[in-house]
Coordinates of C-alpha atoms and ligand atoms in Angstrom, one line a residue:
M1 CA 79.3 29.3 60.4
P2 CA 78.9 32.9 61.6
P3 CA 81.4 35.4 60.1
T4 CA 84.4 35.9 62.3
I5 CA 85.4 39.5 63.0
A6 CA 88.5 40.8 64.7
V7 CA 87.7 43.9 66.7
I8 CA 90.5 46.3 67.6
P9 CA 89.0 49.2 69.6
G10 CA 92.5 50.8 69.9
D11 CA 92.9 54.2 71.6
G12 CA 90.9 57.2 72.8
I13 CA 87.5 57.6 71.2
G14 CA 88.2 54.5 69.1
K15 CA 87.2 52.5 72.1
E16 CA 83.9 54.4 72.6
V17 CA 82.8 54.4 69.0
T18 CA 83.8 50.7 68.5
A19 CA 81.5 49.7 71.5
Q20 CA 78.6 51.4 69.6
A21 CA 79.5 49.8 66.3
V22 CA 79.5 46.4 68.1
S23 CA 76.1 47.1 69.7
V24 CA 74.7 47.9 66.3
L25 CA 76.1 44.7 64.8
T26 CA 74.4 42.8 67.6
A27 CA 71.2 44.5 66.8
V28 CA 71.4 43.8 63.1
G29 CA 72.2 40.1 64.0
D30 CA 69.1 40.0 66.2
R31 CA 66.9 41.5 63.5
F32 CA 68.2 39.1 60.7
G33 CA 68.7 36.0 62.9
R34 CA 72.4 36.1 62.4
R35 CA 75.3 35.7 64.8
F36 CA 78.7 37.5 64.4
D37 CA 81.7 35.8 66.0
L38 CA 83.5 38.9 67.4
V39 CA 87.0 38.5 68.9
H40 CA 88.3 41.6 70.7
L41 CA 92.1 42.2 70.4
P42 CA 93.8 44.5 72.9
W43 CA 96.3 46.0 70.5
S44 CA 96.6 49.7 71.5
A45 CA 98.8 52.3 73.1
D46 CA 97.9 51.0 76.6
H47 CA 98.9 47.5 75.5
Y48 CA 102.1 48.7 73.9
L49 CA 103.1 50.8 77.0
E50 CA 102.3 47.8 79.3
T51 CA 104.0 45.1 77.2
G52 CA 106.3 46.7 74.7
V53 CA 104.4 44.9 72.0
T54 CA 102.7 46.8 69.2
I55 CA 101.4 43.7 67.4
P56 CA 102.6 40.2 68.1
P57 CA 104.9 38.4 65.7
D58 CA 102.1 36.3 64.4
G59 CA 99.6 39.2 64.5
Y60 CA 99.1 39.7 60.8
D61 CA 98.6 35.9 60.4
T62 CA 96.1 36.0 63.2
L63 CA 94.2 38.8 61.3
R64 CA 94.3 36.8 58.0
G65 CA 92.3 34.1 59.8
F66 CA 89.2 36.3 60.3
D67 CA 86.5 37.1 57.7
A68 CA 87.0 40.8 58.5
I69 CA 88.7 43.3 60.8
F70 CA 87.1 46.3 62.6
I71 CA 89.4 49.0 64.0
G72 CA 88.3 52.0 66.1
A73 CA 91.3 54.4 66.0
L74 CA 95.0 54.3 66.9
G75 CA 97.0 57.3 68.2
D76 CA 98.0 58.4 71.6
P77 CA 100.1 61.4 72.8
R78 CA 102.1 59.0 75.1
V79 CA 103.5 57.3 71.9
P80 CA 104.8 60.4 70.1
D81 CA 106.4 58.4 67.2
N82 CA 103.1 56.7 66.6
R83 CA 104.9 53.3 66.4
H84 CA 101.9 51.2 67.4
A85 CA 99.6 52.9 64.9
R86 CA 102.3 52.3 62.2
D87 CA 102.4 48.6 63.1
I88 CA 98.8 47.9 63.7
L89 CA 97.0 50.2 61.2
L90 CA 99.5 50.9 58.4
G91 CA 101.1 47.5 59.0
T92 CA 97.7 45.7 58.4
R93 CA 97.1 47.7 55.3
F94 CA 100.5 46.7 53.9
E95 CA 100.8 43.1 55.2
L96 CA 97.3 42.1 54.1
D97 CA 97.8 44.1 50.9
L98 CA 94.6 46.1 51.4
Y99 CA 95.1 48.2 48.3
V100 CA 91.7 49.8 48.1
N101 CA 90.9 52.5 50.6
H102 CA 87.2 52.9 49.9
R103 CA 85.8 56.1 51.4
P104 CA 82.1 57.0 50.6
V105 CA 81.1 60.6 50.8
R106 CA 77.4 61.0 51.4
L107 CA 75.5 63.9 52.8
L108 CA 72.6 62.6 54.8
D109 CA 70.8 65.9 55.6
E110 CA 71.2 69.4 54.2
R111 CA 71.7 70.9 57.7
L112 CA 74.9 68.9 58.2
C113 CA 76.7 70.5 55.2
P114 CA 78.9 73.6 55.7
L115 CA 78.7 74.3 52.0
K116 CA 75.9 76.9 51.3
G117 CA 72.7 75.4 49.9
R118 CA 74.0 71.9 49.2
Q119 CA 71.5 69.1 49.3
P120 CA 72.2 65.3 49.8
R121 CA 71.9 64.9 46.0
D122 CA 74.9 67.4 45.6
V123 CA 77.2 65.4 47.8
D124 CA 77.3 61.7 46.9
F125 CA 80.6 60.3 45.6
T126 CA 83.2 57.7 46.5
V127 CA 86.9 58.3 46.9
F128 CA 89.2 55.4 46.1
R129 CA 92.5 56.0 47.8
E130 CA 95.5 53.9 46.8
N131 CA 96.5 52.3 50.1
T132 CA 99.7 50.3 49.8
E133 CA 102.2 52.7 48.1
G134 CA 103.0 56.4 47.7
V135 CA 104.8 58.2 50.5
Y136 CA 103.4 55.7 53.1
V137 CA 106.0 53.0 52.2
G138 CA 108.5 54.5 54.7
I139 CA 111.4 54.4 52.3
G140 CA 114.0 57.1 53.1
G141 CA 116.0 58.3 56.0
R142 CA 117.7 61.2 57.7
F143 CA 121.3 62.1 57.4
K144 CA 123.1 64.3 59.9
A145 CA 119.8 64.5 61.8
G146 CA 119.6 67.3 64.3
T147 CA 122.2 69.5 62.6
E148 CA 121.9 72.3 60.2
D149 CA 123.3 69.9 57.5
E150 CA 120.4 67.5 58.0
I151 CA 119.0 65.9 54.9
A152 CA 115.6 64.1 55.1
I153 CA 114.4 61.9 52.3
Q154 CA 111.0 60.3 52.1
E155 CA 110.4 58.5 48.8
E156 CA 107.1 58.2 47.0
V157 CA 106.7 54.8 45.4
N158 CA 104.3 54.4 42.4
T159 CA 104.3 51.1 40.6
W160 CA 102.4 50.1 37.4
K161 CA 100.8 47.2 39.2
G162 CA 99.8 49.3 42.2
V163 CA 98.3 52.2 40.1
D164 CA 96.7 49.9 37.6
R165 CA 94.8 47.8 40.2
I166 CA 93.4 50.8 42.1
V167 CA 92.4 52.6 38.9
R168 CA 90.7 49.5 37.6
H169 CA 88.9 49.0 40.9
A170 CA 87.5 52.6 40.6
F171 CA 86.2 51.9 37.0
E172 CA 84.8 48.5 38.0
F173 CA 83.0 50.1 40.9
A174 CA 81.6 52.8 38.6
R175 CA 80.4 50.3 36.1
A176 CA 78.8 48.0 38.7
R177 CA 77.0 51.0 40.3
G178 CA 75.8 52.6 37.0
K179 CA 78.0 55.6 37.5
T180 CA 79.0 57.6 34.4
K181 CA 82.2 59.4 35.5
V182 CA 85.6 58.6 37.1
C183 CA 87.9 61.5 38.0
M184 CA 91.6 60.9 38.7
A185 CA 93.6 63.4 40.7
D186 CA 97.4 63.7 40.7
K187 CA 100.1 66.3 40.6
S188 CA 101.7 65.3 37.4
N189 CA 102.6 69.0 36.5
A190 CA 105.1 69.0 39.4
M191 CA 105.7 65.3 40.1
T192 CA 106.7 64.6 36.5
H193 CA 108.0 61.1 37.1
G194 CA 105.7 59.3 39.5
H195 CA 102.6 60.9 38.4
A196 CA 103.3 60.5 34.7
L197 CA 102.8 56.8 35.5
W198 CA 99.3 57.7 36.9
Q199 CA 98.6 59.6 33.7
R200 CA 99.6 56.7 31.5
V201 CA 97.8 54.0 33.5
F202 CA 94.6 56.1 33.8
K203 CA 94.4 56.6 30.0
E204 CA 95.1 53.0 29.4
V205 CA 92.4 51.8 31.8
A206 CA 89.9 54.5 30.8
A207 CA 90.1 53.4 27.1
R208 CA 88.7 50.0 28.2
Y209 CA 85.6 51.7 29.7
P210 CA 84.2 53.8 26.8
R211 CA 80.8 54.3 28.5
I212 CA 82.4 56.0 31.5
E213 CA 83.7 59.5 31.1
A214 CA 87.3 59.7 32.4
T215 CA 88.2 63.2 33.8
H216 CA 91.3 64.5 35.4
Y217 CA 92.2 67.4 37.8
Y218 CA 95.4 68.3 39.5
I219 CA 94.9 67.7 43.1
D220 CA 95.0 71.4 44.1
A221 CA 92.2 72.1 41.6
L222 CA 90.3 69.1 42.7
A223 CA 90.2 70.4 46.3
M224 CA 88.9 73.7 45.0
Y225 CA 86.2 72.0 42.8
M226 CA 85.2 69.7 45.7
V227 CA 84.2 72.8 47.7
L228 CA 82.8 74.8 44.8
D229 CA 80.8 72.1 43.0
P230 CA 80.8 68.7 44.7
G231 CA 77.9 67.5 42.6
Q232 CA 80.1 67.0 39.6
F233 CA 81.9 64.0 41.3
Q234 CA 80.8 60.4 41.3
V235 CA 84.0 58.5 41.7
I236 CA 87.5 59.9 42.5
V237 CA 90.7 57.9 42.4
T238 CA 93.9 59.2 43.7
N239 CA 97.1 58.3 45.5
N240 CA 97.6 57.4 49.2
L241 CA 98.6 60.9 50.5
F242 CA 96.2 62.9 48.4
G243 CA 93.4 60.5 49.3
D244 CA 94.1 60.9 53.0
I245 CA 93.9 64.7 52.8
I246 CA 90.8 65.0 50.5
T247 CA 88.8 62.5 52.6
D248 CA 89.2 64.7 55.7
L249 CA 88.0 67.6 53.6
A250 CA 85.1 65.5 52.2
A251 CA 84.2 64.4 55.8
T252 CA 83.3 68.0 56.5
F253 CA 80.7 68.0 53.7
Q254 CA 79.0 65.1 55.6
G255 CA 78.9 66.9 58.9
G256 CA 82.5 66.4 60.1
L257 CA 85.0 63.7 60.8
G258 CA 82.6 61.9 63.1
M259 CA 80.4 61.0 60.1
A260 CA 82.9 59.5 57.7
A261 CA 83.3 55.7 57.0
S262 CA 86.0 53.7 55.3
G263 CA 87.1 50.3 54.2
N264 CA 90.6 49.0 53.6
I265 CA 89.9 46.3 51.1
H266 CA 91.6 43.6 49.0
P267 CA 88.6 42.2 47.1
G268 CA 88.0 38.6 48.0
R269 CA 90.4 38.6 51.0
T270 CA 90.2 39.6 54.7
S271 CA 89.6 43.4 54.7
M272 CA 89.6 46.0 57.5
F273 CA 87.0 48.6 58.3
E274 CA 87.4 51.8 60.4
P275 CA 86.0 55.3 60.7
V276 CA 88.1 58.0 58.9
H277 CA 88.7 59.9 62.1
G278 CA 91.4 59.3 64.6
S279 CA 91.5 58.8 68.4
A280 CA 90.7 62.5 69.1
P281 CA 92.5 62.4 72.5
R282 CA 90.8 65.6 73.7
F283 CA 87.4 64.0 73.3
A284 CA 88.3 60.6 74.8
G285 CA 86.5 59.2 77.8
K286 CA 83.9 62.0 77.7
N287 CA 81.0 60.2 75.9
I288 CA 80.9 62.9 73.3
A289 CA 82.4 61.3 70.2
N290 CA 80.0 60.8 67.3
P291 CA 79.7 57.0 66.7
I292 CA 78.2 57.3 63.2
G293 CA 81.5 57.1 61.3
A294 CA 82.2 53.8 63.1
I295 CA 78.7 52.5 62.7
S296 CA 78.6 53.3 59.0
S297 CA 82.0 51.5 58.6
A298 CA 80.4 48.4 60.2
A299 CA 77.7 48.7 57.5
L300 CA 80.3 48.9 54.8
M301 CA 81.9 45.8 56.3
L302 CA 78.7 43.9 56.1
E303 CA 78.1 45.0 52.6
T304 CA 81.6 43.9 51.6
L305 CA 80.9 40.6 53.2
G306 CA 77.8 40.2 51.0
M307 CA 75.2 41.1 53.6
K308 CA 73.5 43.8 51.6
D309 CA 70.2 43.9 53.5
E310 CA 71.9 44.0 56.9
A311 CA 74.1 46.9 55.7
A312 CA 71.1 48.7 54.3
A313 CA 69.3 48.3 57.6
I314 CA 72.1 50.0 59.4
D315 CA 72.3 52.8 56.9
A316 CA 68.5 53.4 57.2
A317 CA 68.8 53.5 61.0
V318 CA 71.6 56.1 60.8
L319 CA 69.5 58.2 58.4
T320 CA 66.6 58.1 60.9
A321 CA 68.8 59.2 63.7
V322 CA 70.1 62.1 61.7
R323 CA 66.6 63.1 60.5
E324 CA 65.2 62.9 64.1
N325 CA 68.3 64.7 65.4
Q326 CA 69.0 61.9 67.8
V327 CA 72.7 62.5 67.5
T328 CA 75.8 63.9 69.2
A329 CA 76.6 67.5 69.7
D330 CA 79.2 67.8 66.8
I331 CA 76.2 67.5 64.4
G332 CA 73.7 69.5 66.4
G333 CA 72.2 66.9 68.7
K334 CA 72.1 66.5 72.5
L335 CA 73.0 62.8 72.9
G336 CA 76.2 61.2 74.2
T337 CA 78.1 58.6 72.3
R338 CA 76.3 55.7 74.0
E339 CA 72.9 57.2 73.7
A340 CA 73.4 58.0 70.0
G341 CA 74.5 54.4 69.5
D342 CA 71.6 53.0 71.5
Y343 CA 69.1 55.0 69.3
I344 CA 70.6 53.6 66.1
A345 CA 70.7 50.1 67.5
A346 CA 67.0 50.4 68.5
A347 CA 66.1 51.7 65.1
V348 CA 67.9 48.7 63.5
R349 CA 65.7 46.4 65.6
V350 CA 62.4 48.0 64.4
Ligands
LIG1 P1 91.2 63.1 64.8 O1 90.4 62.6 63.7 O2 91.4 62.2 65.9 O3 90.4 64.4 65.4 C1 90.4 65.7 64.8 C2 89.2 66.4 65.3 O4 88.1 65.9 64.6 C3 88.8 66.2 66.8 O5 89.5 67.1 67.7 C4 87.3 66.5 66.7 O6 87.1 67.8 66.7 C5 86.9 65.9 65.4 N1 86.5 64.5 65.5 C6 87.2 63.4 65.1 N2 86.4 62.3 65.4 C7 85.3 62.7 65.9 C8 84.1 62.0 66.3 N3 83.9 60.7 66.3 N4 83.1 62.8 66.8 C9 83.2 64.1 66.9 N5 84.3 64.8 66.5 C10 85.3 64.1 66.0 O7 92.6 63.7 64.2 P2 93.9 64.2 64.9 O8 93.6 65.0 66.1 O9 94.7 64.7 63.8 O10 94.6 62.8 65.4 C11 94.5 62.3 66.7 C12 95.3 61.0 66.8 O11 94.6 60.0 66.0 C13 96.7 61.1 66.2 O12 97.5 60.2 67.0 C14 96.6 60.5 64.8 O13 97.7 60.0 64.3 C15 95.5 59.5 65.0 N6 94.7 59.1 63.8 C16 94.4 57.8 63.7 C17 93.6 57.4 62.6 C18 93.1 56.0 62.5 O14 93.3 55.2 63.5 N7 92.6 55.6 61.4 C19 93.1 58.4 61.7 C20 93.4 59.7 61.9 C21 94.3 60.1 62.9
LIG2 C1 93.8 57.7 58.1 C2 94.8 58.2 59.0 C3 96.2 57.5 58.9 C4 96.6 57.7 57.4 C5 97.2 57.9 59.9 C6 96.8 57.6 61.3 C7 98.6 57.3 59.7 O1 95.0 59.6 58.9 O2 93.5 56.5 58.1 O3 93.2 58.5 57.3 O4 97.3 58.7 57.2 O5 96.4 56.9 56.6
LIG3 MN1 93.5 60.5 57.5

């Protein structure tokens, strides 16, 4: 049976980059004699504005029935409260309990890095962002909203189980890949309750991995060291919000947001893959968005599904496109979204 994949192109450039990721999947299928059973779902701002439905009542169950989910991006200025993105993107992360946000940071070519003199060997680490807790749980409220007496509360939730499973995942990944260091970042000097839990759990888990060096930075210092000396990092584990922020920063090391890939994973269950970037409304419909973040996310999806050779073929084709400068303008090329995707698809078929 071919793997079944739900495809949600979503909004803005999400639609354009998803089309390229799908074409590269087809190419990899042709090369390896495989078929992927892709089912496109229309959930998006357009769909919400037409029907009033963000995700149907059985939507999460529908998604659970697939082997994997691929999302382009969600976000549209016509939906200012971002309700559909909350239901489709964050809702899927929560409802399918996709607690690992896996965001690789890999520089493919020196010329793409804004940091002076950095080579690919200096920028090669993985961020594990906790993906089901933190400030994203939406617990809180506003009292006397719109007045000068307004009080707004947004709680940060940290649970032992939630922190333990993401920290363990980071160490397990390090062990499986032969990495020697895991760095945890928190703000336990200011957030003395919630992040004391991160400190406790990190020490407990690290003690079970004596061959892996466990290091810690406060998140502000981590951001500084990422810029100053990215080569010291192999695996970073942090909470939901900090992970969101540092992976946009880390995307710039790789050539920009158009390059960065991610997976929202619950090991052994249906997981969801998407580029780190959003719908970039100003770029939408212009055939200028870089499809590599989406294409590399498709590779991460195949790798997670156990198709290592297929994933490696996509990664190699992306590397060729970058080395030959057959890429979009954001990373110094002259191609459009479609042409850049076509080049990678052709390189996969070789
Ligand atoms: P964004 O990632 O959409 O874009 C920020 C900037 O990054 C763009 O203006 C562009 O300069 C660059 N960029 C992003 N993707 C690119 C690509 N593929 N190729 C070339 N350049 C690219 O972030 P934003 O402007 O803050 O958010 C726009 C909308 O997307 C918002 O509604 C936001 O909530 C949403 N969003 C969605 C996701 C997601 O679906 N996973 C992620 C981030 C933001
Ligand atoms: C991301 C995005 C989302 C997040 C937004 C769209 C809610 O920025 O996937 O990185 O903050 O998780
Ligand atoms: Mn983000």
